[in-house]
Coordinates of C-alpha atoms in Angstrom, one line a residue:
M1 CA 0.0 0.0 0.0
V2 CA 1.0 3.6 -0.6
D3 CA 0.9 6.2 2.1
F4 CA -1.2 9.0 0.7
T5 CA 0.0 11.6 3.1
W6 CA 2.7 14.1 2.0
M7 CA 4.9 14.7 5.0
G8 CA 5.1 18.4 5.8
W9 CA 3.9 19.4 2.3
M10 CA 0.7 21.2 1.5
V11 CA -0.6 22.4 -1.8
A12 CA -3.4 24.7 -2.8
V13 CA -5.7 23.0 -5.2
Y14 CA -7.1 24.8 -8.3
V15 CA -9.3 23.5 -11.0
C16 CA -7.9 22.9 -14.5
E17 CA -10.0 23.3 -17.6
V18 CA -9.8 20.9 -20.5
L19 CA -10.0 22.9 -23.8
G20 CA -11.5 21.5 -27.0
N21 CA -8.1 20.8 -28.5
G22 CA -7.2 18.5 -25.6
A23 CA -4.9 21.0 -23.8
V24 CA -5.3 21.5 -20.1
V25 CA -5.2 24.9 -18.5
W26 CA -5.4 26.1 -14.9
P27 CA -7.0 29.5 -14.7
G28 CA -5.2 31.8 -12.1
R29 CA -2.7 29.1 -11.2
P30 CA 0.0 30.2 -8.7
M31 CA 3.7 30.1 -9.4
G32 CA 5.1 26.5 -9.4
V33 CA 1.8 24.8 -10.1
T34 CA 1.1 23.6 -13.6
C35 CA -1.4 21.6 -15.5
G36 CA -0.5 19.0 -18.1
V37 CA -1.6 16.3 -20.5
A38 CA -2.5 13.2 -18.6
P39 CA 0.3 10.7 -18.2
R40 CA 0.4 7.5 -20.3
L41 CA -2.0 5.1 -18.7
A42 CA -3.0 1.5 -19.2
S43 CA -6.5 0.6 -18.1
V44 CA -8.0 -2.8 -17.3
C45 CA -11.6 -3.6 -16.6
S46 CA -12.5 -6.7 -14.5
Q47 CA -15.5 -5.6 -12.4
S48 CA -13.1 -3.0 -11.0
I49 CA -11.4 -0.1 -12.7
T50 CA -7.6 -0.4 -12.9
T51 CA -5.2 2.1 -14.3
R52 CA -1.4 2.0 -14.4
S53 CA 1.2 4.7 -14.9
S54 CA 5.0 5.0 -14.6
F55 CA 4.7 8.8 -14.7
L56 CA 6.0 9.5 -11.2
G57 CA 7.5 12.5 -9.5
L58 CA 9.0 12.7 -6.0
M59 CA 5.5 12.3 -4.5
F60 CA 2.0 11.9 -5.9
R61 CA -1.6 11.8 -4.7
F62 CA -5.1 11.2 -6.1
A63 CA -7.9 13.6 -5.6
F64 CA -11.7 13.8 -6.3
E65 CA -14.2 16.5 -6.8
D66 CA -17.8 16.0 -5.6
Q67 CA -20.6 18.0 -4.1
N68 CA -18.5 18.8 -1.1
G69 CA -15.7 20.2 -3.1
F70 CA -12.2 19.1 -4.1
H71 CA -10.4 16.8 -1.7
F72 CA -7.4 14.4 -1.6
L73 CA -7.8 10.6 -1.2
S74 CA -6.5 9.5 2.2
N75 CA -5.6 5.9 3.3
Q76 CA -8.7 5.7 5.4
E77 CA -11.0 7.0 2.7
A78 CA -9.4 4.6 0.1
S79 CA -10.3 1.5 2.1
F80 CA -13.7 2.9 3.1
C81 CA -14.7 3.9 -0.5
G82 CA -13.2 0.9 -2.4
Y83 CA -9.9 2.3 -3.8
T84 CA -6.5 0.7 -3.9
V85 CA -3.2 2.5 -4.8
L86 CA 0.0 0.6 -4.8
I87 CA 3.5 0.6 -6.4
S88 CA 4.0 -2.6 -8.5
G89 CA 7.2 -4.6 -8.6
V90 CA 8.3 -2.7 -11.8
G91 CA 7.7 0.7 -10.1
E92 CA 4.3 1.6 -11.7
V93 CA 1.5 3.2 -9.9
V94 CA -1.5 0.9 -9.8
F95 CA -4.9 2.5 -9.1
R96 CA -8.0 0.3 -8.7
A97 CA -11.5 1.3 -8.0
S98 CA -14.5 -1.0 -7.2
F99 CA -17.4 -0.6 -9.6
L100 CA -19.4 0.0 -6.4
G101 CA -16.9 2.5 -5.0
C102 CA -17.6 6.1 -4.0
H103 CA -17.6 8.6 -6.8
V104 CA -18.1 5.8 -9.4
H105 CA -21.1 6.6 -11.5
S106 CA -23.1 4.0 -13.4
K107 CA -25.5 4.1 -16.3
R108 CA -28.0 1.2 -16.3
G109 CA -25.7 -0.8 -14.1
T110 CA -23.5 -1.8 -17.1
D111 CA -21.2 1.3 -17.8
Y112 CA -19.1 2.7 -15.0
H113 CA -17.3 6.1 -15.0
L114 CA -14.8 7.6 -12.6
H115 CA -13.4 11.1 -12.8
L116 CA -10.3 11.8 -10.6
W117 CA -7.1 13.9 -10.6
F118 CA -3.5 12.7 -10.5
V119 CA -1.4 15.3 -8.6
N120 CA 2.3 15.0 -9.0
L121 CA 5.2 16.7 -7.1
Q122 CA 7.9 16.9 -9.7
S123 CA 11.7 16.9 -9.2
D124 CA 11.9 20.6 -9.8
G125 CA 9.5 21.3 -7.0
K126 CA 6.6 22.1 -9.2
V127 CA 3.1 20.6 -8.7
A128 CA 1.2 19.3 -11.7
A129 CA -2.4 18.1 -11.8
Y130 CA -3.8 15.8 -14.5
P131 CA -7.5 15.0 -15.0
L132 CA -8.2 11.3 -15.5
Q133 CA -11.5 10.0 -16.9
L134 CA -11.8 6.3 -16.5
H135 CA -14.5 4.2 -18.1
C136 CA -15.4 0.5 -18.0
S137 CA -18.2 -1.7 -19.2
L138 CA -19.4 -4.7 -17.2
Q139 CA -18.1 -7.9 -18.7
G140 CA -20.6 -10.7 -18.2
Q141 CA -23.3 -10.6 -15.4
W142 CA -23.3 -9.8 -11.7
S143 CA -23.4 -12.9 -9.5
T144 CA -25.9 -13.1 -6.7
R145 CA -23.1 -12.5 -4.2
E146 CA -19.8 -10.8 -5.2
I147 CA -16.9 -10.9 -2.7
V148 CA -13.7 -8.9 -3.3
C149 CA -10.4 -9.3 -1.4
E150 CA -8.3 -6.3 -2.2
E151 CA -4.9 -5.2 -0.9
N152 CA -6.4 -2.8 1.6
Y153 CA -10.1 -3.8 2.0
M154 CA -12.7 -6.5 1.9
E155 CA -16.0 -6.0 0.1
V156 CA -19.2 -8.0 -0.4
S157 CA -22.2 -7.0 -2.5
I158 CA -25.5 -8.7 -2.6
Q159 CA -27.8 -8.5 -5.6
Q160 CA -31.5 -9.0 -4.7
S161 CA -34.5 -7.7 -6.5
L162 CA -36.1 -7.3 -3.0
L163 CA -33.6 -4.6 -2.1
S164 CA -34.6 -2.4 -5.0
G165 CA -37.9 -1.5 -3.3
T166 CA -36.2 -0.4 -0.1
S167 CA -33.9 2.3 -1.5
K168 CA -33.0 3.5 -5.0
T169 CA -30.2 5.7 -3.9
E170 CA -27.8 6.0 -1.0
K171 CA -30.1 7.5 1.6
K172 CA -29.2 9.7 4.4
G173 CA -31.1 11.2 7.4
D174 CA -34.2 9.5 8.8
D175 CA -33.9 6.5 6.5
E176 CA -30.7 5.4 8.3
A177 CA -32.8 4.5 11.3
D178 CA -34.4 1.7 9.1
I179 CA -31.0 0.0 8.6
T180 CA -28.7 -1.5 11.2
V181 CA -25.8 -3.9 11.1
M182 CA -25.2 -6.8 13.5
F183 CA -21.7 -8.2 14.1
S184 CA -21.3 -11.6 15.6
T185 CA -18.4 -14.1 16.3
E186 CA -18.4 -17.8 16.1
D187 CA -17.2 -18.2 19.7
R188 CA -20.0 -16.1 21.2
P189 CA -23.7 -16.7 21.6
P190 CA -26.1 -14.8 19.3
E191 CA -27.4 -12.7 22.2
Q192 CA -24.0 -11.2 22.5
A193 CA -23.9 -9.9 18.9
R194 CA -23.2 -6.2 18.6
V195 CA -25.8 -4.1 16.7
L196 CA -24.7 -0.7 15.3
S197 CA -26.4 2.1 13.4
L198 CA -24.9 3.1 10.0
T199 CA -23.3 6.1 11.6
E200 CA -21.7 4.0 14.4
A201 CA -20.5 1.4 11.9
A202 CA -19.0 4.1 9.7
A203 CA -17.1 5.5 12.7
L204 CA -15.4 2.1 13.0
G205 CA -14.5 2.0 9.3
Y206 CA -17.5 -0.1 8.0
H207 CA -19.1 1.2 4.8
I208 CA -22.7 0.1 4.2
S209 CA -24.6 1.4 1.2
Q210 CA -27.1 0.4 -1.4
R211 CA -26.2 1.1 -5.1
G212 CA -29.3 0.3 -7.2
S213 CA -30.1 -3.4 -6.5
H214 CA -26.7 -4.0 -4.8
L215 CA -26.3 -3.9 -1.1
V216 CA -22.6 -3.2 -0.3
F217 CA -20.6 -3.9 2.8
R218 CA -16.9 -2.9 2.9
C219 CA -14.2 -2.6 5.5
P220 CA -10.5 -2.4 5.9
Y221 CA -8.4 -5.2 7.1
S222 CA -7.8 -5.5 10.9
S223 CA -11.0 -3.7 11.6
P224 CA -12.2 -3.6 15.2
L225 CA -14.8 -6.4 14.8
S226 CA -12.9 -8.8 12.6
Q227 CA -11.5 -12.2 13.5
S228 CA -8.4 -14.1 12.4
V229 CA -8.7 -17.9 12.0
K230 CA -6.9 -20.7 10.3
E231 CA -8.5 -22.7 7.6
R232 CA -6.5 -25.6 6.2
G233 CA -3.4 -24.0 7.5
V234 CA -4.2 -20.7 5.8
D235 CA -4.7 -17.4 7.7
L236 CA -8.2 -16.0 7.1
E237 CA -9.6 -12.7 8.2
I238 CA -13.4 -12.8 8.7
V239 CA -16.0 -10.2 9.4
R240 CA -19.4 -11.8 10.2
A241 CA -21.9 -9.0 9.5
T242 CA -25.7 -9.1 8.9
I243 CA -27.5 -6.1 7.5
L244 CA -31.0 -5.6 9.1
Y245 CA -33.7 -3.8 7.2
R246 CA -37.0 -2.7 8.8
L247 CA -39.8 -3.5 6.3
R248 CA -43.0 -2.2 7.8
S249 CA -43.4 -4.4 10.9
N250 CA -40.7 -7.0 10.0
F251 CA -37.0 -7.2 9.6
L252 CA -35.1 -8.4 6.6
A253 CA -31.7 -9.9 7.5
V254 CA -29.1 -10.1 4.7
D255 CA -25.9 -12.0 5.4
T256 CA -22.9 -9.9 4.4
T257 CA -20.1 -12.1 5.9
V258 CA -16.8 -11.6 4.2
A259 CA -13.6 -13.7 4.4
C260 CA -10.2 -13.2 2.8
A261 CA -6.9 -15.1 2.8
Q262 CA -4.1 -13.2 4.5
N263 CA -1.2 -15.5 3.9
E264 CA 1.9 -14.4 2.0
A265 CA 3.5 -16.1 -1.0
T266 CA 6.4 -18.5 -0.4
A267 CA 9.1 -19.9 -2.6
D268 CA 8.8 -23.6 -3.2
G269 CA 11.6 -24.9 -5.4
P270 CA 11.5 -23.0 -8.7
D271 CA 8.0 -21.5 -8.1
L272 CA 6.2 -18.7 -6.3
L273 CA 3.5 -20.5 -4.3
W274 CA 0.3 -19.1 -2.9
T275 CA -2.4 -21.2 -1.3
V276 CA -6.1 -20.6 -0.4
P277 CA -8.6 -23.0 1.1
Y278 CA -10.6 -24.9 -1.5
V279 CA -13.7 -24.4 0.5
L280 CA -14.0 -21.1 2.5
S281 CA -16.2 -22.6 5.2
P282 CA -17.4 -19.2 6.7
L283 CA -18.9 -18.3 3.3
V284 CA -20.3 -21.7 2.3
H285 CA -23.8 -22.9 3.5
G286 CA -24.7 -26.5 2.8
Q287 CA -23.4 -28.5 -0.2
F288 CA -20.5 -26.9 -2.1
R289 CA -20.6 -27.1 -5.9
D290 CA -17.5 -25.7 -7.6
R291 CA -18.1 -23.6 -10.7
G292 CA -14.5 -23.0 -11.8
M293 CA -11.5 -20.9 -11.2
R294 CA -9.5 -18.4 -13.2
M295 CA -6.4 -16.4 -12.7
G296 CA -4.4 -13.6 -14.3
V297 CA -1.7 -11.1 -13.7
N298 CA -1.5 -7.3 -13.9
G299 CA -5.3 -7.1 -14.0
W300 CA -5.6 -9.4 -17.1
T301 CA -7.4 -12.7 -17.0
L302 CA -5.4 -15.4 -18.7
S303 CA -6.8 -18.3 -20.8
E304 CA -5.8 -21.9 -20.2
P305 CA -3.4 -21.9 -23.1
E306 CA -1.8 -18.7 -21.9
N307 CA -1.4 -20.2 -18.4
A308 CA 0.2 -23.3 -19.9
E309 CA 2.6 -21.2 -22.0
R310 CA 3.8 -19.2 -19.1
G311 CA 4.1 -22.2 -16.8
F312 CA 1.3 -21.0 -14.4
K313 CA -0.4 -23.9 -12.6
V314 CA -3.6 -24.1 -10.4
G315 CA -4.1 -27.4 -8.5
L316 CA -5.6 -28.9 -5.4
Q317 CA -3.5 -30.3 -2.6
E318 CA -4.9 -31.5 0.8
G319 CA -8.0 -29.2 0.6
R320 CA -6.1 -26.2 -0.6
V321 CA -5.9 -24.5 -4.0
E322 CA -2.2 -24.1 -4.9
I323 CA -1.2 -21.4 -7.4
R324 CA 2.3 -21.8 -8.8
I325 CA 4.1 -19.3 -10.9
P326 CA 7.7 -20.1 -12.0
F327 CA 10.5 -17.7 -11.1
G328 CA 11.2 -15.4 -14.0
A329 CA 7.9 -16.2 -15.8
H330 CA 6.3 -13.6 -18.0
G331 CA 4.0 -11.4 -16.0
G332 CA 6.1 -11.6 -12.8
H333 CA 9.0 -9.3 -11.7
L334 CA 12.3 -10.3 -10.3
K335 CA 14.1 -8.0 -7.8
S336 CA 17.7 -8.6 -6.9
G337 CA 19.3 -8.4 -3.5
V338 CA 22.3 -9.7 -1.5
L339 CA 21.7 -12.2 1.2
R340 CA 24.7 -13.0 3.4
G341 CA 27.0 -12.0 0.6
Q342 CA 25.2 -14.1 -2.0
Y343 CA 23.2 -13.0 -5.0
S344 CA 19.5 -13.5 -4.3
Q345 CA 16.2 -12.9 -6.0
S346 CA 12.7 -12.0 -4.9
M347 CA 9.8 -12.5 -7.3
S348 CA 6.6 -10.4 -7.2
V349 CA 3.4 -10.8 -9.2
D350 CA 0.2 -8.7 -9.3
L351 CA -2.1 -11.7 -9.1
F352 CA -5.8 -11.7 -9.9
F353 CA -7.6 -14.9 -8.8
T354 CA -11.3 -15.5 -9.1
R355 CA -13.5 -18.5 -8.3
Q356 CA -17.2 -19.3 -8.4
W357 CA -19.4 -21.7 -6.5
E358 CA -22.9 -22.6 -5.6
D359 CA -24.4 -23.6 -2.2
E360 CA -27.8 -24.0 -0.7
R361 CA -28.1 -20.3 0.3
W362 CA -26.5 -18.5 -2.7
P363 CA -27.3 -19.4 -6.3
L364 CA -23.9 -18.1 -7.4
T365 CA -21.0 -16.6 -5.4
Q366 CA -18.0 -15.0 -7.1
H367 CA -14.9 -14.6 -4.9
R368 CA -12.1 -12.4 -6.4
S369 CA -8.7 -11.7 -4.9
F370 CA -6.2 -9.0 -5.9
R371 CA -2.8 -9.6 -4.3
L372 CA 0.6 -8.2 -4.9
L373 CA 2.5 -11.3 -3.9
K374 CA 6.2 -11.3 -3.1
T375 CA 8.5 -14.1 -2.1
P376 CA 11.4 -13.6 0.4
F377 CA 14.8 -13.3 -1.1
I378 CA 16.1 -16.7 -2.3
P379 CA 19.9 -17.2 -2.9
Q380 CA 20.6 -17.9 -6.5
V381 CA 23.7 -19.5 -8.0
P382 CA 24.5 -18.0 -11.4
V383 CA 24.9 -20.7 -14.0
F384 CA 28.3 -20.8 -15.8
T385 CA 28.2 -22.4 -19.2
S386 CA 31.3 -22.8 -21.3
K387 CA 31.3 -23.4 -25.1
A388 CA 33.7 -25.1 -27.4
V389 CA 36.7 -23.1 -28.7
S390 CA 35.8 -21.5 -32.0
S391 CA 37.8 -21.9 -35.2
K392 CA 39.3 -18.5 -34.4
G393 CA 40.7 -19.9 -31.1
L394 CA 38.2 -17.9 -29.0
F395 CA 37.0 -19.4 -25.7
S396 CA 33.4 -18.5 -25.1
F397 CA 31.2 -18.8 -22.0
T398 CA 28.0 -17.3 -20.5
V399 CA 27.1 -16.5 -16.9
G400 CA 23.6 -15.8 -15.6
S401 CA 20.8 -15.3 -15.6
F402 CA 20.4 -12.1 -13.7
A403 CA 17.3 -9.8 -13.1
A404 CA 17.0 -6.6 -15.1
D405 CA 18.3 -4.5 -12.1
V406 CA 21.8 -6.2 -12.2
S407 CA 24.7 -4.9 -14.3
L408 CA 28.2 -6.3 -14.7
Q409 CA 31.0 -3.9 -13.6
K410 CA 34.2 -6.0 -13.8
V411 CA 35.6 -9.3 -14.8
T412 CA 39.0 -10.8 -14.1
V413 CA 40.4 -14.0 -15.6
D414 CA 43.3 -15.8 -13.9
G415 CA 44.7 -18.2 -16.5
G416 CA 48.0 -18.8 -14.8
G417 CA 49.7 -15.6 -15.9
D418 CA 48.9 -12.0 -15.4
L419 CA 45.2 -11.2 -14.8
L420 CA 43.0 -10.6 -17.9
T421 CA 40.7 -7.7 -16.9
W422 CA 37.5 -6.1 -18.3
T423 CA 35.7 -3.2 -16.7
W424 CA 32.5 -1.5 -17.7
S425 CA 34.0 2.0 -17.4
H426 CA 36.9 1.2 -19.7
Q427 CA 35.4 -1.1 -22.3
T428 CA 36.0 -0.2 -26.0
Q429 CA 34.7 -1.5 -29.3
H430 CA 38.2 -2.6 -30.2
D431 CA 39.0 -4.5 -27.1
T432 CA 40.5 -7.8 -28.3
D433 CA 41.6 -9.1 -24.9
L434 CA 38.3 -9.9 -23.3
S435 CA 34.9 -8.9 -24.9
V436 CA 31.7 -8.9 -23.0
S437 CA 28.2 -8.8 -24.4
R438 CA 24.7 -8.8 -22.8
L439 CA 22.2 -11.5 -23.9
S440 CA 18.5 -10.5 -23.2
H441 CA 15.9 -13.1 -22.5
S442 CA 12.1 -13.0 -23.2
N443 CA 11.2 -12.8 -19.5
G444 CA 13.2 -9.6 -18.9
S445 CA 16.3 -11.3 -17.4
H446 CA 19.7 -11.4 -19.0
S447 CA 23.0 -13.2 -19.1
Y448 CA 26.5 -12.2 -20.1
Q449 CA 28.6 -13.8 -22.8
L450 CA 32.4 -13.4 -22.6
R451 CA 35.0 -14.3 -25.2
F452 CA 38.8 -14.3 -25.2
P453 CA 41.6 -16.0 -27.1
L454 CA 43.2 -19.0 -25.4
S455 CA 46.4 -18.0 -27.1
H456 CA 46.5 -14.8 -25.2
T457 CA 49.9 -14.1 -23.6
K458 CA 48.3 -14.0 -20.1
I459 CA 46.7 -17.5 -20.5
I460 CA 49.3 -20.2 -19.6
P461 CA 48.2 -23.9 -20.1
E462 CA 49.7 -26.9 -18.5
F463 CA 50.9 -29.6 -20.9
V464 CA 49.8 -32.8 -19.2
G465 CA 51.2 -35.3 -21.8
G466 CA 49.3 -37.7 -24.0
G467 CA 48.8 -35.0 -26.6
Y468 CA 46.7 -32.7 -24.3
K469 CA 47.1 -29.4 -22.6
V470 CA 44.8 -28.1 -19.8
Y471 CA 43.8 -24.5 -19.1
S472 CA 42.9 -23.8 -15.5
L473 CA 40.8 -20.6 -15.6
S474 CA 39.5 -18.7 -12.5
F475 CA 36.9 -16.1 -13.1
S476 CA 35.9 -13.3 -10.7
F477 CA 32.8 -11.2 -11.5
T478 CA 31.8 -7.9 -9.8
L479 CA 28.2 -6.9 -10.3
I480 CA 26.0 -4.1 -9.0
I481 CA 22.3 -3.8 -8.2
S482 CA 20.4 -0.7 -9.2
P483 CA 19.2 1.6 -7.8
S484 CA 20.4 0.4 -4.3
G485 CA 24.0 0.3 -5.4
E486 CA 24.6 -3.1 -3.6
V487 CA 27.6 -4.9 -4.9
F488 CA 28.1 -8.6 -5.0
Y489 CA 30.7 -11.0 -6.3
H490 CA 30.7 -14.3 -8.1
Q491 CA 33.7 -16.6 -8.6
V492 CA 34.0 -19.8 -10.6
T493 CA 37.0 -22.0 -11.6
I494 CA 37.0 -24.4 -14.5
E495 CA 39.4 -26.6 -16.4
H496 CA 39.4 -26.9 -20.1
S497 CA 41.5 -29.4 -21.9
I498 CA 42.1 -29.5 -25.7
E499 CA 44.2 -31.8 -27.9
Y500 CA 47.7 -30.7 -28.5
A501 CA 49.7 -31.6 -31.5
A502 CA 53.5 -31.5 -30.8
P503 CA 55.3 -29.5 -33.5
S504 CA 57.7 -31.2 -35.9
S505 CA 60.2 -28.4 -35.3
P506 CA 60.9 -26.3 -32.3
K507 CA 58.3 -23.4 -31.8
L508 CA 58.5 -20.5 -29.4
E509 CA 55.6 -19.0 -27.5
G510 CA 55.5 -16.0 -25.2
K511 CA 53.3 -15.5 -22.1
C512 CA 53.1 -12.8 -19.4
T513 CA 52.8 -13.2 -15.6
D514 CA 52.4 -10.4 -13.0
S515 CA 56.1 -9.9 -12.6
S516 CA 57.9 -12.0 -15.3
L517 CA 58.0 -12.8 -18.9
L518 CA 57.6 -16.5 -19.8
V519 CA 59.1 -18.1 -22.9
L520 CA 57.8 -21.6 -23.8
L521 CA 59.8 -23.7 -26.3
H522 CA 57.7 -26.5 -27.7
H523 CA 60.1 -29.2 -29.1
G524 CA 57.9 -32.3 -29.0
A525 CA 59.0 -35.7 -27.7
Q526 CA 62.4 -35.8 -29.4
A527 CA 64.9 -38.2 -28.0
E528 CA 67.9 -36.0 -28.7
L529 CA 67.8 -32.2 -28.4
Q530 CA 69.5 -30.7 -31.5
W531 CA 68.9 -27.0 -30.8
E532 CA 70.1 -24.1 -28.7
L533 CA 68.2 -21.2 -27.3
F534 CA 69.4 -17.6 -27.6
L535 CA 68.2 -14.5 -25.6
A536 CA 69.0 -11.2 -27.3
G537 CA 71.8 -12.9 -29.2
R538 CA 73.4 -14.6 -26.2
K539 CA 73.3 -18.4 -25.8
L540 CA 71.3 -19.6 -22.9
D541 CA 73.7 -21.4 -20.5
W542 CA 73.9 -21.8 -16.8
D543 CA 76.0 -18.6 -16.3
L544 CA 73.2 -16.6 -18.0
V545 CA 70.5 -18.4 -16.0
E546 CA 72.3 -17.5 -12.7
M547 CA 73.1 -13.9 -13.7
G548 CA 69.6 -13.2 -14.9
G549 CA 67.7 -15.0 -12.1
F550 CA 65.9 -17.2 -14.7
L551 CA 63.7 -20.1 -13.7
L552 CA 63.9 -23.1 -16.0
K553 CA 61.4 -25.9 -16.2
A554 CA 61.8 -28.9 -18.5
E555 CA 59.0 -31.3 -19.4
D556 CA 58.8 -34.2 -22.0
D557 CA 57.7 -32.0 -24.9
Y558 CA 58.4 -28.4 -23.9
M559 CA 60.7 -26.2 -21.9
S560 CA 59.9 -22.9 -20.1
V561 CA 62.1 -20.0 -19.2
E562 CA 60.7 -17.5 -16.7
I563 CA 62.5 -14.1 -16.9
P564 CA 61.9 -11.7 -14.1
S565 CA 60.9 -8.2 -15.1
Y566 CA 64.1 -6.7 -13.6
S567 CA 66.5 -9.1 -15.3
P568 CA 69.3 -7.7 -17.3
G569 CA 68.7 -8.0 -21.0
M570 CA 65.1 -6.9 -20.8
H571 CA 64.3 -4.0 -23.1
F572 CA 62.4 -1.3 -21.3
E573 CA 60.5 0.4 -24.1
E574 CA 58.0 2.8 -22.5
L575 CA 56.1 3.8 -19.3
T576 CA 52.4 4.2 -19.8
L577 CA 49.4 4.6 -17.6
Q578 CA 48.9 0.8 -17.8
G579 CA 52.4 0.1 -16.6
L580 CA 55.9 -0.6 -17.8
V581 CA 56.3 -2.2 -21.3
S582 CA 59.3 -4.5 -21.4
G583 CA 60.4 -7.1 -24.0
V584 CA 63.0 -9.6 -25.0
E585 CA 64.1 -11.2 -28.4
V586 CA 64.4 -15.0 -28.4
S587 CA 65.5 -17.4 -31.1
V588 CA 66.0 -21.2 -31.3
V589 CA 68.9 -22.4 -33.5
D590 CA 69.7 -25.9 -34.9
S591 CA 73.0 -26.8 -33.1
V592 CA 74.4 -28.5 -36.2
S593 CA 73.3 -26.5 -39.2
L594 CA 73.0 -23.2 -37.1
K595 CA 69.7 -22.7 -38.9
V596 CA 67.3 -20.4 -37.1
E597 CA 64.2 -22.6 -36.5
D598 CA 62.0 -19.9 -34.9
T599 CA 62.2 -16.4 -33.5
L600 CA 60.1 -14.4 -31.0
V601 CA 60.0 -10.8 -30.0
H602 CA 57.8 -10.9 -26.9
K603 CA 56.6 -7.9 -24.9
C604 CA 54.7 -7.7 -21.6
T605 CA 53.2 -4.8 -19.7
F606 CA 54.1 -4.9 -16.0
P607 CA 52.7 -2.8 -13.1
A608 CA 54.7 0.4 -12.6
R609 CA 56.0 -1.0 -9.3
E610 CA 58.3 -3.3 -11.2
L611 CA 60.2 -0.3 -12.4
F612 CA 61.1 0.5 -8.8
V613 CA 62.1 -3.1 -8.3
F614 CA 64.5 -2.8 -11.2
L615 CA 66.0 0.4 -9.9
S616 CA 66.4 -1.1 -6.4
K617 CA 68.5 -3.8 -8.0
C618 CA 70.9 -1.2 -9.4
V619 CA 71.3 -3.2 -12.5
C620 CA 73.0 -1.2 -15.3
Q621 CA 72.1 -2.0 -18.9
R622 CA 74.0 -1.0 -21.9
E623 CA 73.1 -1.3 -25.5
G624 CA 73.3 -4.8 -26.9
W625 CA 73.9 -7.0 -23.8
W626 CA 75.5 -7.1 -20.4
Q627 CA 79.1 -6.1 -19.9

């Protein structure tokens, strides 16, 4: 529910005029108060008038104009008169009015009109008022008894031709003495029932009126004379009321008992679950005969094929009706949160559920519930799906799905070398290291697809033998939730193995770690090594290894040389905002023919701190090589 009060803010109300061209003017309006064209609205008719708008300022209110003047709608008046105002899960204003509500005018009991004002406090401090004219036609026929369970009130209307002769309009004054209301409870004898006049009942929040041939009883939840009971494990709120008419020397008693389910939705596996008793015993008299159930979302009733397409289910379980809506289904809304450091989701749905039945007292009862249902936050584990390496050598994977309010801020990939990093604030269209794209889904959620080359210098595989190499990849994701600004993290580690064909001749490959340059020499499983390695023209021997602080590692089919960033012989090319760019020239030579089999000029970008490490070593480098 929305609080209709504006804390500490008052506004003088003036009347706008709608001109023939559709423009709205406000004669003599004060500074800072404007009129405007009505916001974009979506209206739904289902024996109540529903309108939705995402046109919101800092604060808003609804107002009416009647014979007593212009006045704002308060919380108390909303439940008394049959209005509901709420903010949906997607941030829209939802306004619903009962066909039998105050200020709703009807022609012949089939067309219903409501004129109201939407008053909006905008971000610039100005106040704008928009006239709204809502119109709905009755779909189908009224049932003998209509019960409505709204977000903020309960309503029952009785249609009887007998009532038409007692009052054709909502009477005041002396006629009120002919109508009283009796409240009773199941645990007290009838003689202890409480009888109130219409004025006394209205003072407690109970609305009683006659609209044509409809006798209407309406009250807010938690009213003074209501009861809370459990039916099949479901919380019900009940008001047992009987309207008493004096007809000449007799009384006509009309049962206007109303009962509504008050339980919240829960999360049951992959579904939002809401339950109500199959038989609402306080409202059923004698044999119960089910006449069917329907459901819908956002004010729209759905057909059976539509329910099946969306995965909505209505079933019976141990005397309860179970309504199941899958998480992420079309018509629901997912909201993200962080629960104990883990990404979580809450699902909300603006549910419309109606059912009909017959019993021995009432030829046909229609019971309708309008509920904005929300589940608690449920931890979610994003699904990580890797795909085969493409023909271009790109490793591709997706992570998700996330609700629409989540955005990816940063990704780091640890592939054994230096970190491969992507950030939202520094992404470019020409970023070839790590590309990120957003994949939208039909239900409004989305996933992220990431691609990078496995041949990247920062990705270092492990050659496990048998013609295979394994990539051990650790991913860290930083994501943010809007508009709260909550940040959460997700980490996943995978291993990806691919077949590796040993080269027929020695091949060089360069990689980068956080503080060193790594040279890999792939020579295959040759029995005798017939080549020599040269770094910047100098043969790699143990003297060079010791002087440069190199780290050598020999396997069956390859050898690696790790060269620290501060080693002599490294070419320091430039210092950029990204770090220190250094490189080395490497060649492999056949030891017999002296033929150069392969060459490599490999460069890495190191953090700027490595420059200070180099300076602290006091290593002097001259052109060519070391002296």
